[in-house]
Coordinates of C-alpha atoms and ligand atoms in Angstrom, one line a residue:
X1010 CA 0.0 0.0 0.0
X1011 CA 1.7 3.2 -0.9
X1012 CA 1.9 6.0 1.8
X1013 CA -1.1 8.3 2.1
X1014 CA -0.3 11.9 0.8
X1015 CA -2.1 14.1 3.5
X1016 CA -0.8 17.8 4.1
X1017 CA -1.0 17.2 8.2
X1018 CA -2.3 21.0 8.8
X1019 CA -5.3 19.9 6.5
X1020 CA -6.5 17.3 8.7
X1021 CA -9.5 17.4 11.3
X1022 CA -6.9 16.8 14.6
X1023 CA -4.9 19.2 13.4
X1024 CA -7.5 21.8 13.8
X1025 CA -8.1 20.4 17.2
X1026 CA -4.7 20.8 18.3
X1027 CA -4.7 24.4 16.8
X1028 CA -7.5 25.3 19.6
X1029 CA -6.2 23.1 21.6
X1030 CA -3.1 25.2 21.5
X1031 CA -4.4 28.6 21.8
X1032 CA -6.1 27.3 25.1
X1033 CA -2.9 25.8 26.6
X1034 CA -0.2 27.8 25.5
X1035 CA 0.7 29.1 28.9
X1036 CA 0.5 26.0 30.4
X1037 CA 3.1 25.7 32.8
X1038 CA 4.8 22.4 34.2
X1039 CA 4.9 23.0 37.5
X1040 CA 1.3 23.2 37.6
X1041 CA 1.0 20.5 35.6
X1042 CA 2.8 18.4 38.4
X1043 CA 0.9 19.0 40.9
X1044 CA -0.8 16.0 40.0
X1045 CA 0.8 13.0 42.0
X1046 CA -0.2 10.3 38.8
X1047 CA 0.9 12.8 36.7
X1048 CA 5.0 10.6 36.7
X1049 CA 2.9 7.7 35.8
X1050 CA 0.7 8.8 33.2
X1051 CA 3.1 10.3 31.2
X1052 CA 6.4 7.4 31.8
X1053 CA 6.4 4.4 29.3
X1054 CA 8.0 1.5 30.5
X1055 CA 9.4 -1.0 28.2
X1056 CA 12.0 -3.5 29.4
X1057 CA 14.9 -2.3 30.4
X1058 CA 13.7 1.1 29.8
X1059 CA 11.9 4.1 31.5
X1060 CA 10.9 7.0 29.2
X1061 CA 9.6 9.7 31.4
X1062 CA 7.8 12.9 29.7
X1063 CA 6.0 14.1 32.0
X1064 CA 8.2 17.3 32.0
X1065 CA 6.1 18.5 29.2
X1066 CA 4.1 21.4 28.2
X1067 CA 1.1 18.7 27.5
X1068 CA -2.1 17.0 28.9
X1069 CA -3.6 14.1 28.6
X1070 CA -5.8 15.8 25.5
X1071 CA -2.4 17.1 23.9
X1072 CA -1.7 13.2 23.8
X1073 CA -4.7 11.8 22.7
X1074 CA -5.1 15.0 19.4
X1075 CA -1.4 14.3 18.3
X1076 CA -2.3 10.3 18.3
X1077 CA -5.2 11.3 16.4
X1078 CA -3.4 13.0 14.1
X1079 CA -0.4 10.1 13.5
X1080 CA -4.0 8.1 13.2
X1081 CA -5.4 10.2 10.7
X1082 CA -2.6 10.3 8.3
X1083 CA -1.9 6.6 8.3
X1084 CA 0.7 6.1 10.5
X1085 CA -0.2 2.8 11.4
X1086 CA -0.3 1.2 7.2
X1087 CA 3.2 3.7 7.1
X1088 CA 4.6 1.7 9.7
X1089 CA 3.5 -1.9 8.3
X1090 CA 5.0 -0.7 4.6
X1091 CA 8.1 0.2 5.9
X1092 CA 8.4 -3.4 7.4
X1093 CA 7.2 -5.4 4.7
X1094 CA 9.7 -4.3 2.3
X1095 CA 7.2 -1.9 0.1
X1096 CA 9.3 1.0 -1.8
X1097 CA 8.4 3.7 0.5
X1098 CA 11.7 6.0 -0.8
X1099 CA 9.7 6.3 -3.5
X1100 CA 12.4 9.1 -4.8
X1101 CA 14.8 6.8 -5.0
X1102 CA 12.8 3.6 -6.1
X1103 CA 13.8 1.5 -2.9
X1104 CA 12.4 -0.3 0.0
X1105 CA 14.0 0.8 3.2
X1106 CA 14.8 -2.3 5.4
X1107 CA 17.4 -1.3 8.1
X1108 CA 14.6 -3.3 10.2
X1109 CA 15.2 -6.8 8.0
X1110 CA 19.0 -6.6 8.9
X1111 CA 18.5 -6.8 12.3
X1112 CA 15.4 -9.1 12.7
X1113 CA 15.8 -13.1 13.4
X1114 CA 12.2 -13.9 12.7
X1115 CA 11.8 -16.7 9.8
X1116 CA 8.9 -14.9 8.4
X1117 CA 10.3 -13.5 4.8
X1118 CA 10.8 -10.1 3.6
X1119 CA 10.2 -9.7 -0.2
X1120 CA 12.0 -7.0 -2.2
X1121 CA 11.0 -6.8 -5.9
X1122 CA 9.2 -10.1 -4.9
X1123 CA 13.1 -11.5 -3.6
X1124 CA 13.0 -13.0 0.1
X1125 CA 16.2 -10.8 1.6
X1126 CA 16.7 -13.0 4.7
X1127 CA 19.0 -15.3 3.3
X1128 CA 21.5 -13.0 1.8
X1129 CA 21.5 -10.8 5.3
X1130 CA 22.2 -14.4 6.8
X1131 CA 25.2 -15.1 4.5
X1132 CA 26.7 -11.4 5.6
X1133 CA 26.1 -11.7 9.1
X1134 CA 28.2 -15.2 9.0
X1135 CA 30.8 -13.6 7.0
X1136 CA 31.1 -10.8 9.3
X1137 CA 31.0 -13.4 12.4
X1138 CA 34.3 -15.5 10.8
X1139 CA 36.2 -12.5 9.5
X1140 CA 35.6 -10.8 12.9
X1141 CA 36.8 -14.1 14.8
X1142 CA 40.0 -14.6 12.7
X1143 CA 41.1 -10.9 13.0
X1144 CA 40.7 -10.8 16.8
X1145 CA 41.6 -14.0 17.3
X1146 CA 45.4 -13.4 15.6
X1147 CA 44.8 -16.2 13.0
X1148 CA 44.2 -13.3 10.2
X1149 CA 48.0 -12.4 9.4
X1150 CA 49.3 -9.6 7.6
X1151 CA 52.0 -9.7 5.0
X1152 CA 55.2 -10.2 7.4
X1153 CA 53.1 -12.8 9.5
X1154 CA 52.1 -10.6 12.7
X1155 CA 48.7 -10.5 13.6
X1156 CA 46.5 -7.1 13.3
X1157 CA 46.5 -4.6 15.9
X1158 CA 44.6 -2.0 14.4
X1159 CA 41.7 -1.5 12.2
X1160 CA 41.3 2.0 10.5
X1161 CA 37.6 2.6 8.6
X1162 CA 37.8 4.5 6.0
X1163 CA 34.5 6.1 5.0
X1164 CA 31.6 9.3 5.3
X1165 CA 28.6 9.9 6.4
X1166 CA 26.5 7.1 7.3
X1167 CA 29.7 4.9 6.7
X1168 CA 31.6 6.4 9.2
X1169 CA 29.2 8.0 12.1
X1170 CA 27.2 4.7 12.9
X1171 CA 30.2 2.4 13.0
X1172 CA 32.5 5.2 14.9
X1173 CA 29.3 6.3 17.8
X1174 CA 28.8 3.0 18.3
X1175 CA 32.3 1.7 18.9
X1176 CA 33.0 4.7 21.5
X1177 CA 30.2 3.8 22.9
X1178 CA 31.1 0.2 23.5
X1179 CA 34.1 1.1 24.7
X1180 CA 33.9 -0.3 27.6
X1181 CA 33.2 -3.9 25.8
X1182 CA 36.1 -3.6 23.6
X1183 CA 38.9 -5.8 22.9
X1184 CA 42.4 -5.2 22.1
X1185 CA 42.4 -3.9 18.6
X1186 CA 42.8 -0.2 18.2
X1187 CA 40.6 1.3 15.7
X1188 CA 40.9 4.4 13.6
X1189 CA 38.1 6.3 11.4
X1190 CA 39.4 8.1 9.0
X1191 CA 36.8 10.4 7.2
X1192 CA 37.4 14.5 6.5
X1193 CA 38.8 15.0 2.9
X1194 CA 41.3 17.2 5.5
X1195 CA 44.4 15.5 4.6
X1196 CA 45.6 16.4 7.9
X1197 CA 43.1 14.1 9.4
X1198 CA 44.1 11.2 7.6
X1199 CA 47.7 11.9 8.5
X1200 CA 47.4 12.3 11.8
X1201 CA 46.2 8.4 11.4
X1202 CA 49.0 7.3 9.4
X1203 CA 51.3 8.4 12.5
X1204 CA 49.9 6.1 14.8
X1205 CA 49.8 2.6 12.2
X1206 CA 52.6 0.2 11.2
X1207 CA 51.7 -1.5 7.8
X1208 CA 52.2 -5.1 8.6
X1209 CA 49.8 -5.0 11.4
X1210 CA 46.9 -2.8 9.9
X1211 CA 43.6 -3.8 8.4
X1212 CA 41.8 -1.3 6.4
X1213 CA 37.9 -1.4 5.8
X1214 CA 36.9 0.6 3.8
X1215 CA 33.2 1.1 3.8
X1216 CA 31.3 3.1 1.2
X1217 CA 28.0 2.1 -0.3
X1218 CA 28.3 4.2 -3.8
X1219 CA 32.3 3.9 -4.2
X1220 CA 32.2 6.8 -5.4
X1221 CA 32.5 9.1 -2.6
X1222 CA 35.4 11.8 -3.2
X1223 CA 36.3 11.9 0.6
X1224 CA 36.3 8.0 1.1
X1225 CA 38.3 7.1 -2.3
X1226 CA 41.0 9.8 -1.4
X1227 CA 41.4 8.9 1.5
X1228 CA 41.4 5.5 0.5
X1229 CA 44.1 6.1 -2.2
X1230 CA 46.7 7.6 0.1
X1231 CA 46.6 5.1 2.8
X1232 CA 46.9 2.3 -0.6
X1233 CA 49.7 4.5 -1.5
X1234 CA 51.3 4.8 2.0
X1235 CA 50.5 1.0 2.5
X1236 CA 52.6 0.5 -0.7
X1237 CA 55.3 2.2 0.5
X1238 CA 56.7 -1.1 2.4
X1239 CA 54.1 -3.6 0.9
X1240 CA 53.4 -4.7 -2.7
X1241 CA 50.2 -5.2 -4.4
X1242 CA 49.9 -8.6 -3.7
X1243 CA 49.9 -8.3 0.2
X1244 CA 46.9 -5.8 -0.5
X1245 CA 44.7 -9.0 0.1
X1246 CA 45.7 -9.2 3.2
X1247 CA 45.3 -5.8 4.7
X1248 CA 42.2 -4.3 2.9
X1249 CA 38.5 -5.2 2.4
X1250 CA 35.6 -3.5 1.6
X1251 CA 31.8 -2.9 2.1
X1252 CA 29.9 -1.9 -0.3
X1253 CA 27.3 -2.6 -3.4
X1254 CA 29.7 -0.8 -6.0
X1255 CA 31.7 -4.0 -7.1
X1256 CA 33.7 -2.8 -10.4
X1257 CA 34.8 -0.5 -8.4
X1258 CA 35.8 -2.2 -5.5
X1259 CA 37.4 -4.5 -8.2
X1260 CA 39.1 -1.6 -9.8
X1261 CA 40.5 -0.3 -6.7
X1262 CA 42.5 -3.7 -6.4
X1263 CA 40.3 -5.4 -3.5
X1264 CA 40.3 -9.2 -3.3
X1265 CA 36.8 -10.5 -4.4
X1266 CA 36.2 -12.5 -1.1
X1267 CA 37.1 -9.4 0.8
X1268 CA 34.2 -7.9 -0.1
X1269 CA 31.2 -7.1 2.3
X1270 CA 28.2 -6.2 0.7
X1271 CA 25.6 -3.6 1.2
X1272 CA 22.2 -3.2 -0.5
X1273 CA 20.2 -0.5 -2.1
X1274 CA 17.3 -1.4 0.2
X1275 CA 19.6 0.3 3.1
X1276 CA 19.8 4.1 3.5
X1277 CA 23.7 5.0 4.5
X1278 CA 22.4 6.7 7.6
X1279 CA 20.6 3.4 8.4
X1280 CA 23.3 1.0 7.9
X1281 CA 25.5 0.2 10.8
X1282 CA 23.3 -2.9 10.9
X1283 CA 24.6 -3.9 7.7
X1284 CA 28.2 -5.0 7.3
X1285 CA 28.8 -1.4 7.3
X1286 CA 29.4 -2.1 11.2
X1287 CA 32.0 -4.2 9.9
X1288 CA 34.8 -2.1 12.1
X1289 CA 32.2 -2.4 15.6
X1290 CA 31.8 -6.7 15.2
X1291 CA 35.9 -6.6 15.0
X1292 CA 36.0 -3.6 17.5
X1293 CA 33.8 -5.4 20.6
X1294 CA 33.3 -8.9 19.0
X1295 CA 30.6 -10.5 17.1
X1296 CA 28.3 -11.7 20.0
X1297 CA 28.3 -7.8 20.8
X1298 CA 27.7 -7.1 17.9
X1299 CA 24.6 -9.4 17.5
X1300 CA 23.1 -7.8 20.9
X1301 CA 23.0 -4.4 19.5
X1302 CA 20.9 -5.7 16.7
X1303 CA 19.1 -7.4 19.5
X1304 CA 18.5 -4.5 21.0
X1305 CA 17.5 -2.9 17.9
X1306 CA 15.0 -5.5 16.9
X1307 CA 13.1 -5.5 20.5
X1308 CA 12.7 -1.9 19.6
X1309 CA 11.3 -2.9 16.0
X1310 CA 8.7 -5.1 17.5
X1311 CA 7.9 -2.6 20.0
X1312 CA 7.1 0.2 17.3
X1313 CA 5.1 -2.0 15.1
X1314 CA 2.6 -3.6 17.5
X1315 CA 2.6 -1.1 20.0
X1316 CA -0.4 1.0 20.7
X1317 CA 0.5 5.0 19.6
X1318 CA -0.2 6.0 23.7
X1319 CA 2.2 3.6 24.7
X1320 CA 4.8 3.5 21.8
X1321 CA 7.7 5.0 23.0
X1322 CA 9.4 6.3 19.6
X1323 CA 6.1 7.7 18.3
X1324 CA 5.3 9.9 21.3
X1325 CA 8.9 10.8 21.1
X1326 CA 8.1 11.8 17.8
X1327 CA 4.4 13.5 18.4
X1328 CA 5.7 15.7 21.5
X1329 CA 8.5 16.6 19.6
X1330 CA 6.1 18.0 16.6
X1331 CA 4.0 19.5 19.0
X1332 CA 7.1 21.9 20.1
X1333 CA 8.4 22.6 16.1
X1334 CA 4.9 23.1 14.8
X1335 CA 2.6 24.7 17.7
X1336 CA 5.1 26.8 19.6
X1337 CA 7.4 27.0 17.0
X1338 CA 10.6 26.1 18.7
X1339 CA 13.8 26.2 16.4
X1340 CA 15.7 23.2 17.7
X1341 CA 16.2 20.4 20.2
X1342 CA 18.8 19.1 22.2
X1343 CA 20.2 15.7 22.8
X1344 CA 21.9 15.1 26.5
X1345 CA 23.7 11.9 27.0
X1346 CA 24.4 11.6 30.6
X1347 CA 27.2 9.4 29.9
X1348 CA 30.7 10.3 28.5
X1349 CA 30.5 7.2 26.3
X1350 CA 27.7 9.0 24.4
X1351 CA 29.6 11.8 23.1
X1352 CA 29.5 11.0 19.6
X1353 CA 26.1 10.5 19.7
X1354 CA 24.7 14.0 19.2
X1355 CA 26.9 14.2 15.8
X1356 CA 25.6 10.7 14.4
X1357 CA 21.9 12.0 15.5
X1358 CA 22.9 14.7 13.2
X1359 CA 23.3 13.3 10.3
X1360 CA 20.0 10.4 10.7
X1361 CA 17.2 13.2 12.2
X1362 CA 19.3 16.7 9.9
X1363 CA 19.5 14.5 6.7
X1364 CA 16.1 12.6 6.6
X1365 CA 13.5 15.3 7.8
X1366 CA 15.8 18.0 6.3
X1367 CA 13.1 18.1 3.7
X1368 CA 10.9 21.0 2.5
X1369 CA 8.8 19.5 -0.2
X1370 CA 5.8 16.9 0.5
X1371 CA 5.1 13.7 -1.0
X1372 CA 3.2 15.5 -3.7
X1373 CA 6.3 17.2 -4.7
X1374 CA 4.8 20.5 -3.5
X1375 CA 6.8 22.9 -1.1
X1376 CA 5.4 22.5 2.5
X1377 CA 4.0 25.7 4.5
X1378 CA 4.3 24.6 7.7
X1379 CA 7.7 23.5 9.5
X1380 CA 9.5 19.8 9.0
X1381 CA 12.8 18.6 10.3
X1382 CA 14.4 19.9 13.5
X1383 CA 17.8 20.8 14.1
X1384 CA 19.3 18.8 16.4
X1385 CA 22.3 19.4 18.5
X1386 CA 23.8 18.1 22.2
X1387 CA 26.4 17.2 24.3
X1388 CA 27.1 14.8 27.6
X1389 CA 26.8 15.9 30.6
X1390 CA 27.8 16.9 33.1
X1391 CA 30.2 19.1 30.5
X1392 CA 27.8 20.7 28.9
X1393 CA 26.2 22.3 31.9
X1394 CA 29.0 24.4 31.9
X1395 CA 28.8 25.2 28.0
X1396 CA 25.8 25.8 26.8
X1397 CA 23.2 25.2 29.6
X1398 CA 23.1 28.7 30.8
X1399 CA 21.0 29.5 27.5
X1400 CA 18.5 26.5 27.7
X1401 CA 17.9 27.7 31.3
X1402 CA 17.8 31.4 30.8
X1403 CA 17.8 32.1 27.6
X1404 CA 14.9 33.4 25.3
X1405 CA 14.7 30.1 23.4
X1406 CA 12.5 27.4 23.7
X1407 CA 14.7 24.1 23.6
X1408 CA 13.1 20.5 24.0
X1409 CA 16.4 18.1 25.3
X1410 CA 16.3 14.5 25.9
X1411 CA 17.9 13.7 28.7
X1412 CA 19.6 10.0 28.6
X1413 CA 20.8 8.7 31.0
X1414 CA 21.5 5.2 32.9
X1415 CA 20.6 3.7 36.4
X1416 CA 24.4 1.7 36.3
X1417 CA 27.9 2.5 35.5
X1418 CA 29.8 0.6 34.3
X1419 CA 33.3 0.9 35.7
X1420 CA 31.0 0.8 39.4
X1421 CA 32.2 4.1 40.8
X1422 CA 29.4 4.7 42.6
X1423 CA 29.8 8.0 44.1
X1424 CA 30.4 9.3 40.8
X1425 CA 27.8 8.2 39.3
X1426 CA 25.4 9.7 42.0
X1427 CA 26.5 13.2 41.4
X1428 CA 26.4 12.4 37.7
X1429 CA 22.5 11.2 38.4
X1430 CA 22.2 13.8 40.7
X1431 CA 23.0 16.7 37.9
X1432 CA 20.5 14.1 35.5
X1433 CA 17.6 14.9 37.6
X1434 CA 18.5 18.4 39.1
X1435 CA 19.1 19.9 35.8
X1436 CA 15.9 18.4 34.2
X1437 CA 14.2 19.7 37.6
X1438 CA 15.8 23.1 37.0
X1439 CA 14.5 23.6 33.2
X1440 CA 10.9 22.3 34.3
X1441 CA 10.5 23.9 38.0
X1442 CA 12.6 26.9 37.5
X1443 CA 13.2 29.0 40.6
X1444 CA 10.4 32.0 41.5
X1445 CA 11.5 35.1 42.9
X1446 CA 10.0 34.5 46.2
X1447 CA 12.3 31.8 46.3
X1448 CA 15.2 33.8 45.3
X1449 CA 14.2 36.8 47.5
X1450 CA 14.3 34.0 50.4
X1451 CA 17.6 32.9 49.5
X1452 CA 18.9 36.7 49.2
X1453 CA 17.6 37.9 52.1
X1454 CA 20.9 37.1 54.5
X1455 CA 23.2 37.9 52.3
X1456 CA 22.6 42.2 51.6
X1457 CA 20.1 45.3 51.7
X1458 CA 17.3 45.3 50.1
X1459 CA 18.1 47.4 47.4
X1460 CA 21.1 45.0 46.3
X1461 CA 18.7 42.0 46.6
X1462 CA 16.0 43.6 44.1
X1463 CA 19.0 44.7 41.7
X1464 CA 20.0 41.4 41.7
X1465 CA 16.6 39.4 42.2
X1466 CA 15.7 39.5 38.1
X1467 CA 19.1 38.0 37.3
X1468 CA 18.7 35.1 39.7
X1469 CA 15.4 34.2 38.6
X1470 CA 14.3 31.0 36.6
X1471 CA 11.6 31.3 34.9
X1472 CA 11.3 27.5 34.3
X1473 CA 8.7 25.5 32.2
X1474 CA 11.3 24.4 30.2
X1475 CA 10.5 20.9 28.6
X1476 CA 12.5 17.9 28.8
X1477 CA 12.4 14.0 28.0
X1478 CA 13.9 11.4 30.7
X1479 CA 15.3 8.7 28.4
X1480 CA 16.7 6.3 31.3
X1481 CA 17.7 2.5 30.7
X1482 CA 19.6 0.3 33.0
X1483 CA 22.4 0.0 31.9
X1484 CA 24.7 1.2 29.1
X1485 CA 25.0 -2.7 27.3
X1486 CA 25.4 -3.2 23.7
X1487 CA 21.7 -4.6 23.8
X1488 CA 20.3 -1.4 25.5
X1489 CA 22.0 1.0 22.6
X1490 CA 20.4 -0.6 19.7
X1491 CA 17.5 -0.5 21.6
X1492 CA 18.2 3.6 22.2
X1493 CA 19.6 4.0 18.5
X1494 CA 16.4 2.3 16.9
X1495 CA 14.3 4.4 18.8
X1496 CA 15.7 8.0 17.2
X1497 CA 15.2 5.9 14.0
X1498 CA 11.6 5.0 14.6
X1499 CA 11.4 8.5 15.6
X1500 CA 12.5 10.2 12.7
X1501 CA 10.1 7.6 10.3
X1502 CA 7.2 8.7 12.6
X1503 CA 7.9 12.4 11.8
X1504 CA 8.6 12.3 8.4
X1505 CA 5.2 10.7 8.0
X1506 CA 3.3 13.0 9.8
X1507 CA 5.1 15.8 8.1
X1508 CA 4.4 14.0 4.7
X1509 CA 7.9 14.6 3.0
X1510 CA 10.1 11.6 2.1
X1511 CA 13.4 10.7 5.3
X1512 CA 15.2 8.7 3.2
X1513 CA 16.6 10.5 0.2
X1514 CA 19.0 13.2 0.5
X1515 CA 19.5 15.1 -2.7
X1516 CA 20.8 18.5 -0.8
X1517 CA 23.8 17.3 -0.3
X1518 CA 24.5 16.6 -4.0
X1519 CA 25.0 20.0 -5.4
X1520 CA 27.6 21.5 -3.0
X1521 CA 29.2 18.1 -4.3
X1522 CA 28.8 18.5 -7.9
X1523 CA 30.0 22.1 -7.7
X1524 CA 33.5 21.4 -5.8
X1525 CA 34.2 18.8 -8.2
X1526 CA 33.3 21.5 -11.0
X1527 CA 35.8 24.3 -9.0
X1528 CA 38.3 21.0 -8.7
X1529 CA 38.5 20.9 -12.4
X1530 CA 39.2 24.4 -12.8
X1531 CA 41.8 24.6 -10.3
Ligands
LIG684 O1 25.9 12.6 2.8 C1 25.4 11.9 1.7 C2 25.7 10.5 1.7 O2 25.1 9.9 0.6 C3 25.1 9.8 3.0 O3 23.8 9.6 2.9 C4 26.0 8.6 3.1 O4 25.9 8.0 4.3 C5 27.3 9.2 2.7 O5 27.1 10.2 1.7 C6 28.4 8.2 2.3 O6 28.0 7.5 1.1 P1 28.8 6.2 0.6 O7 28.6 5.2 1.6 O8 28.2 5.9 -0.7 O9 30.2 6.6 0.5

């Protein structure tokens, strides 16, 4: 069934929330909290997992008009589409089953009337063995020393998924060192070449096209550097690839059996599922590696059969509309409570910035109403003494998830109080604020009045500042596929509702063409 085509400001619940709006605009949280089931009403639980939003400017109504709306414009057959295998990047003429590479049901997926179980089977095995040999020390480079480091070599959705994930599973890793190498900078990639003796390194390079001028370069000079002490014959041993481009993997000299493939029925930004995660299965080990698609898939079956009320990336995505299209608000923030995280707010980037980035609808007619948000965040604690200053007292409206887990790892407990402790306070600062009475209270020792009302405006919080409390167990590889399928479920959900198509990305193409125009003229 091919995705309904419905302008969302056209339909019935969007009216409703437009009233609905002007009557609770000035809502504020605080009152909104004084209801003691108010925690429970608005938390999801789902395994491992506690997703608390009650720190929103919402009621129960707000909830029920935006699940009307994801209702109304077929949310529900969008969903079941997506899953089946139907060609819902209609742009580009392709299913989009990031889903299928991660699922372990028997139940078939057709593409072009092609079951594509078997085939991500095959990969996963292959990406099982080659992981085992490498880390293992049975895969030998050309003087017969076993590989210490891996570099991947790749852009985009080649390089973001594999690197966030692998610095996330730090903690799970093994004894390889590994290396992305992405910016057409050539100082990034030399900066790598510093740190890697050729006898001992394994390049993967990962790039779905082939074609991509920051990937081949920088593939090319580490061939060329590799070269330097090594001849094209001990290239087998030291490079493979992953991609569906195979002339040109040929042409660059890779061994046939060292190529990984990839499929046109995965977007790039959706593909560290794929052998495209190549680099995390040899970085952390391919029963790791599985969990995360574990993870993932528990999160698939979650979206698809879960009521709207109690499906935890499509209220994600409906309170996160409700702020971009009703009050308007510009962007949203991402806060990993976990230094692990760091890279996550860049890889969020590039899946929410370069799928809902859109600002024509599936008719092919320019929207006049607002679509993709722009996302941006940091870990904390850091970041409270960055940029937190303006999401508590500045003039901006900024929605931030807050993620954060109940464990850490390394078991430092008193640590990881404080860090839970800043978690909560800050998310109870931005929703609570702090009145003047409470900060004429607090003044009132400490000078005359005439100083204290000088300084009182200053001091003052004006609070009702929404936030999301994202808050797993632990920080497992299972749990972050679980977390990473969520934005992904998330950013489907919107794109539907907004009714523009996620999964192409034709504004990156003409800064692309143009440099290589300006290359040729250089
Ligand atoms: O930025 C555009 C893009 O096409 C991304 O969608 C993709 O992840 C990246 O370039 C890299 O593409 P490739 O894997 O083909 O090198």
């Amino acid at each position: 069934m091919a995705l309904k085509n419905i302008n969302p400001t056209t339909t019935n619940s969007w009216k409703e929330l437009t009233n609905h709006f002007k009557d609770i605009e000035n809502i504020n949280i605080k009152d909104l909290s004084k209801d003691e089931n108010r925690k429970e009403d608005f938390s999801i639980q789902f395994d491992d997992l506690l997703v608390d939003f009650s720190k929103n400017r919402i009621t129960k109504k707000t909830i029920q008009l935006l699940v009307a709306l994801a209702k109304e414009v077929g949310l529900k057959d969008a969903i079941e589409s997506q899953f089946s295998g139907e060609k819902i990047n209609v742009t580009e003429d392709r299913a989009v089953m990031h889903t299928a590479l991660r699922s372990t049901s028997d139940v078939p997926v057709l593409v072009e009337g092609k079951n594509i179980k078997p085939q991500i089977q095959t990969a996963l095995r292959k990406i099982k063995s080659f992981s085992n040999k490498v880390i293992s020390g049975k895969w030998k480079g050309y003087t017969g020393k076993s590989i210490t480091d891996i570099v991947n070599i790749g852009i985009g959705g080649s390089d973001l998924g594999p690197d966030m994930i692998v610095e996330s599973l730090q903690f799970y890793k093994n004894q390889l060192t590994t290396h992305f190498v992405s910016n057409i900078d050539g100082d990034h990639v030399s900066e790598i070449i510093k740190k890697l003796n050729p006898e001992t390194t394994l390049f993967v390079i990962v790039s779905k096209t082939f074609t991509t001028q920051e990937t081949i370069t920088n593939a090319e000079t580490l061939k060329n550097w590799f070269l330097k002490s090594a001849t094209i014959f001990d290239i087998p041993k030291h490079f493979v690839a992953v991609s569906s481009n195979l002339e040109a993997v040929d042409n660059f000299g890779i061994d046939k059996g060292n190529v990984f493939p990839m499929w046109d029925w995965v977007g790039g930004r959706f593909s560290l599922w794929s052998a495209v995660g190549l680099s995390i299965s040899l970085s952390v080990g391919y029963d790791n590696y599985k969990a995360l698609l574990e993870g993932a898939e528990e999160m698939d079956i979650h979206f698809r059969n879960e009521d709207f009320d109690k499906n935890i990336p499509v209220i994600l995505a409906l309170i996160s509309i409700w702020y971009n299209n009703f009050y308007l608000a510009e962007t949203e923030a991402v806060l990993p409570y976990s230094q692990y995280l760091k890279k996550l707010p860049d890889y969020l980037q590039q899946a929410i910035m370069e799928s809902n980035g859109k600002g024509v609808d599936r008719n092919g007619h320019k929207v006049d109403y607002q679509t993709g948000t722009i996302v941006w965040g940091s870990t904390g604690t850091n970041m409270q003494h960055a940029f937190m200053q303006l999401v508590h007292q500045g003039t901006k409206l900024i929605p931030a998830d807050f993620i954060g887990y109940k464990q850490s790892l390394y078991g430092l407990t008193d640590h990881h109080k404080k860090l839970m402790a800043n978690y909560y306070g800050q998310m109870e600062a931005l929703a609570f604020g702090k009145s003047k009475e409470e900060v004429h209270l607090e003044l009132k020792f400490s000078g005359d009045e005439d100083k204290i009302n000088q300084l009182l405006p200053f001091k003052v919080f004006e609070g009702n500042r929404p936030s999301n409390a994202i808050l797993f167990d632990k920080l497992t590889p299972r749990s972050l596929g679980k977390l990473v399928a969520m934005y992904e479920h998330k950013i489907y959900t919107q794109g539907i509702l907004w009714n523009i198509y996620s999964f192409d990305q034709f504004g990156v193409e003409l800064g692309k063409e143009l440099a290589k125009k300006l290359l040729k003229t250089q």
